[in-house]
Coordinates of C-alpha atoms in Angstrom, one line a residue:
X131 CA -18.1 79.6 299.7
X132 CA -14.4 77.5 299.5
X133 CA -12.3 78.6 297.0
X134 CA -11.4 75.9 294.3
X135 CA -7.7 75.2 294.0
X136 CA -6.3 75.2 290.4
X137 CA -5.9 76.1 287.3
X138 CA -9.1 77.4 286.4
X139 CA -10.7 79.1 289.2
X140 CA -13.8 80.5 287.0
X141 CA -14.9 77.5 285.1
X142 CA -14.5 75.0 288.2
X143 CA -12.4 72.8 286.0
X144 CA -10.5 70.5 288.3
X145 CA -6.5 70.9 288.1
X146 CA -4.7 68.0 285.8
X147 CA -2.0 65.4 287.6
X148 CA 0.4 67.1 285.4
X149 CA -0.3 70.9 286.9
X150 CA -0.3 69.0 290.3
X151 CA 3.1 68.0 289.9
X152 CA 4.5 71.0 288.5
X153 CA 2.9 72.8 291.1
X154 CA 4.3 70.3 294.0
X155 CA 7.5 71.1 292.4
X156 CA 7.8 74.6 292.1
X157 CA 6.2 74.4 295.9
X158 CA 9.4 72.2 296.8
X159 CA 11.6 74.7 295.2
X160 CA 10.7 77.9 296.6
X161 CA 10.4 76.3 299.8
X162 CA 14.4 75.8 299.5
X163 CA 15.5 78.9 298.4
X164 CA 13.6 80.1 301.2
X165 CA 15.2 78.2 304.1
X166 CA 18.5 78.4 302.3
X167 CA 18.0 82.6 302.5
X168 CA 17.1 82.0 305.9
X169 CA 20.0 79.7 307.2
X170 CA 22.4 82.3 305.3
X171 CA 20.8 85.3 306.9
X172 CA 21.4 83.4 310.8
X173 CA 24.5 82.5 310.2
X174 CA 25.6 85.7 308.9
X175 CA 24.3 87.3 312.1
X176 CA 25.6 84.7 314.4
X177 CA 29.0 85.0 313.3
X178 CA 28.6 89.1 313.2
X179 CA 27.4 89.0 316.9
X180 CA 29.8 86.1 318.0
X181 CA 32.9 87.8 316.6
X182 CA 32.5 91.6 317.8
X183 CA 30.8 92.6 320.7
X184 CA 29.5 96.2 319.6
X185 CA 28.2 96.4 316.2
X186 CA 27.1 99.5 314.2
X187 CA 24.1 99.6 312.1
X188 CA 22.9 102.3 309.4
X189 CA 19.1 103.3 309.7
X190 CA 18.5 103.3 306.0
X191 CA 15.9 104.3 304.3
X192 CA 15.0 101.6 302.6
X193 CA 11.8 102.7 300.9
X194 CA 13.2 105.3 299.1
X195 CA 16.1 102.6 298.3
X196 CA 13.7 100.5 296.6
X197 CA 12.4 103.0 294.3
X198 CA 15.7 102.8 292.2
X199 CA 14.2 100.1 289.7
X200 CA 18.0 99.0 289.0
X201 CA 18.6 98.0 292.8
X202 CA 15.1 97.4 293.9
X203 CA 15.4 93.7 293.5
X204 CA 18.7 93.1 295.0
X205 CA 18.0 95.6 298.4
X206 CA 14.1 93.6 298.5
X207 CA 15.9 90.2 298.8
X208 CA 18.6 91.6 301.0
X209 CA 16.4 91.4 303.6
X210 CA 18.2 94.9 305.7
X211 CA 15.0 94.3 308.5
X212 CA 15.6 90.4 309.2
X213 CA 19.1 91.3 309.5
X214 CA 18.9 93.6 312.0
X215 CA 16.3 92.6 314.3
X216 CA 18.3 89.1 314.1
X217 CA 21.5 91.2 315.0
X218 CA 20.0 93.0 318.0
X219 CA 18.7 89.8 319.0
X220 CA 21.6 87.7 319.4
X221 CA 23.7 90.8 320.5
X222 CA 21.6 90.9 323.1
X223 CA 22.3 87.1 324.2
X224 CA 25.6 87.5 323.9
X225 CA 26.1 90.7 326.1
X226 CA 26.9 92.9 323.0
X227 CA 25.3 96.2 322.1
X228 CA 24.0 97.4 318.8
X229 CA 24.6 101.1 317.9
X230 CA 22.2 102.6 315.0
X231 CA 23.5 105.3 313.2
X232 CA 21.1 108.2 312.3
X233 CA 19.5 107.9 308.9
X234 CA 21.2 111.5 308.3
X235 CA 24.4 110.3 309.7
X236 CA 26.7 112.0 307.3
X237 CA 29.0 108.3 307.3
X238 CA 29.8 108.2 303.7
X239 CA 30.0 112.0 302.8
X240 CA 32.2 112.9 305.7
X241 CA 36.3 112.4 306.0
X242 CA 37.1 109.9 308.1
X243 CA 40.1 111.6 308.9
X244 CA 39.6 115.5 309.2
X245 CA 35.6 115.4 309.6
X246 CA 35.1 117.4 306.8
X247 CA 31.4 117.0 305.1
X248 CA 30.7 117.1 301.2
X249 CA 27.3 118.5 300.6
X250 CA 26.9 115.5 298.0
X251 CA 27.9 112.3 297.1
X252 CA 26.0 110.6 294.4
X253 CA 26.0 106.9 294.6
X254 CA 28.2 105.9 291.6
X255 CA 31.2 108.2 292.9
X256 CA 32.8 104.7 294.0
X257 CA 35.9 107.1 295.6
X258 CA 36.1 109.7 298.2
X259 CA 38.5 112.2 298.0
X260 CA 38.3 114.7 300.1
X261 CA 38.7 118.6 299.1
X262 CA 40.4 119.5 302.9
X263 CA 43.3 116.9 303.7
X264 CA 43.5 115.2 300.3
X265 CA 42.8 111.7 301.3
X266 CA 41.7 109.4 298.8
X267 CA 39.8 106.3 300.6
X268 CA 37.4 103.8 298.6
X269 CA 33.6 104.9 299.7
X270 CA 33.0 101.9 301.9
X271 CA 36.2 102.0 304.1
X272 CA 35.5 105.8 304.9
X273 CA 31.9 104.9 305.8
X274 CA 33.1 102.5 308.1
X275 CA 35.9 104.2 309.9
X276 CA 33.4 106.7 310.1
X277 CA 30.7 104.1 311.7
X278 CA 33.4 103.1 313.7
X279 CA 34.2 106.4 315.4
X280 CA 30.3 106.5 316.0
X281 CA 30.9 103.1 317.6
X282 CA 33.9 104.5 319.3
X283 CA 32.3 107.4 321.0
X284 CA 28.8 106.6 321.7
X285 CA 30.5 103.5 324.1
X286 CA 33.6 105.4 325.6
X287 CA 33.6 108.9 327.9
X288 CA 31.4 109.9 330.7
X289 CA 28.8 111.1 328.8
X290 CA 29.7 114.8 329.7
X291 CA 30.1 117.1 326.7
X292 CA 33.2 117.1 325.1
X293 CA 34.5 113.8 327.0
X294 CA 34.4 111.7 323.8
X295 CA 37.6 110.5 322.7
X296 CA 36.8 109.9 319.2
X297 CA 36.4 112.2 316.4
X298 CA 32.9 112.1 315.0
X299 CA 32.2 114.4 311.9
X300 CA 30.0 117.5 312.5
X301 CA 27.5 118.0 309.8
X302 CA 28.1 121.7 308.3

């Protein structure tokens, strides 16, 4: 048994040259916006992997992202899994190396500067401050210095314990 194409899928009723149209149509136009998303996301990633040759990536955890109904939408058409399996992919052609950072990786809670952890750090705190040394850094920039030590000592050293140069935050 085929399944009838439009409108009315119960009755049979064949689909009008109007419905046809606006179907074609809407068809055309999420077609675009999906090749458009698609051209963005590779050349994002190209120019990523083309400009640095070790790039850092957070292991989210995007499920339990998505069930904040006020972000949901926005991290869905973010696309966070394209991204990154595009990003290990052409870091790979290009003799780079990806680093993932722990999901528990402490990057935004923890000073960038003394390695101090906070035990939390709700979302809309936009500002870290830190209660040890008194810095004041906007959330993002501490995450990424932090991601950047990461960066900094997983690739430099021997491997030998206590050989890394960088200072990477302890969790407490």
């Amino acid at each position: 048994m085929s399944r009838r194409r439009g409108p009315d899928q119960r009755t049979g009723q064949q689909p009008s040259k109007r419905w046809l149209a606006a179907n074609a149509e809407r068809n055309r136009v999420h077609h675009r916006v999906a090749n458009l998303r698609a051209d963005a996301l590779h050349k994002l990633t190209t120019a990523i992997t083309g400009e640095y040759g070790t790039v850092v990536a957070e292991d989210l955890n995007v499920a339990g992202m998505l069930r904040n109904r006020c972000l949901a939408r926005k991290i869905a058409d973010a696309g966070f899994g394209e991204i990154r399996r595009q990003i290990t992919c052409k870091a790979g052609w290009n003799s780079g190396t990806v680093i993932v950072a722990n999901r528990w990786y402490p990057s935004s809670k923890a000073c960038s500067f003394c390695g101090a952890v906070k035990a939390k750090l709700p979302l809309h705190v936009r500002v870290f401050d830190c209660d040890e040394c008194l810095v004041v850094l906007d959330r993002d920039e501490n995450a990424a210095r932090n991601l950047a030590a990461l960066a900094a000592a997983s690739t430099a050293g021997t491997g030998v314990a206590g050989d890394l140069g960088a200072r990477v935050p302890k969790p407490r």
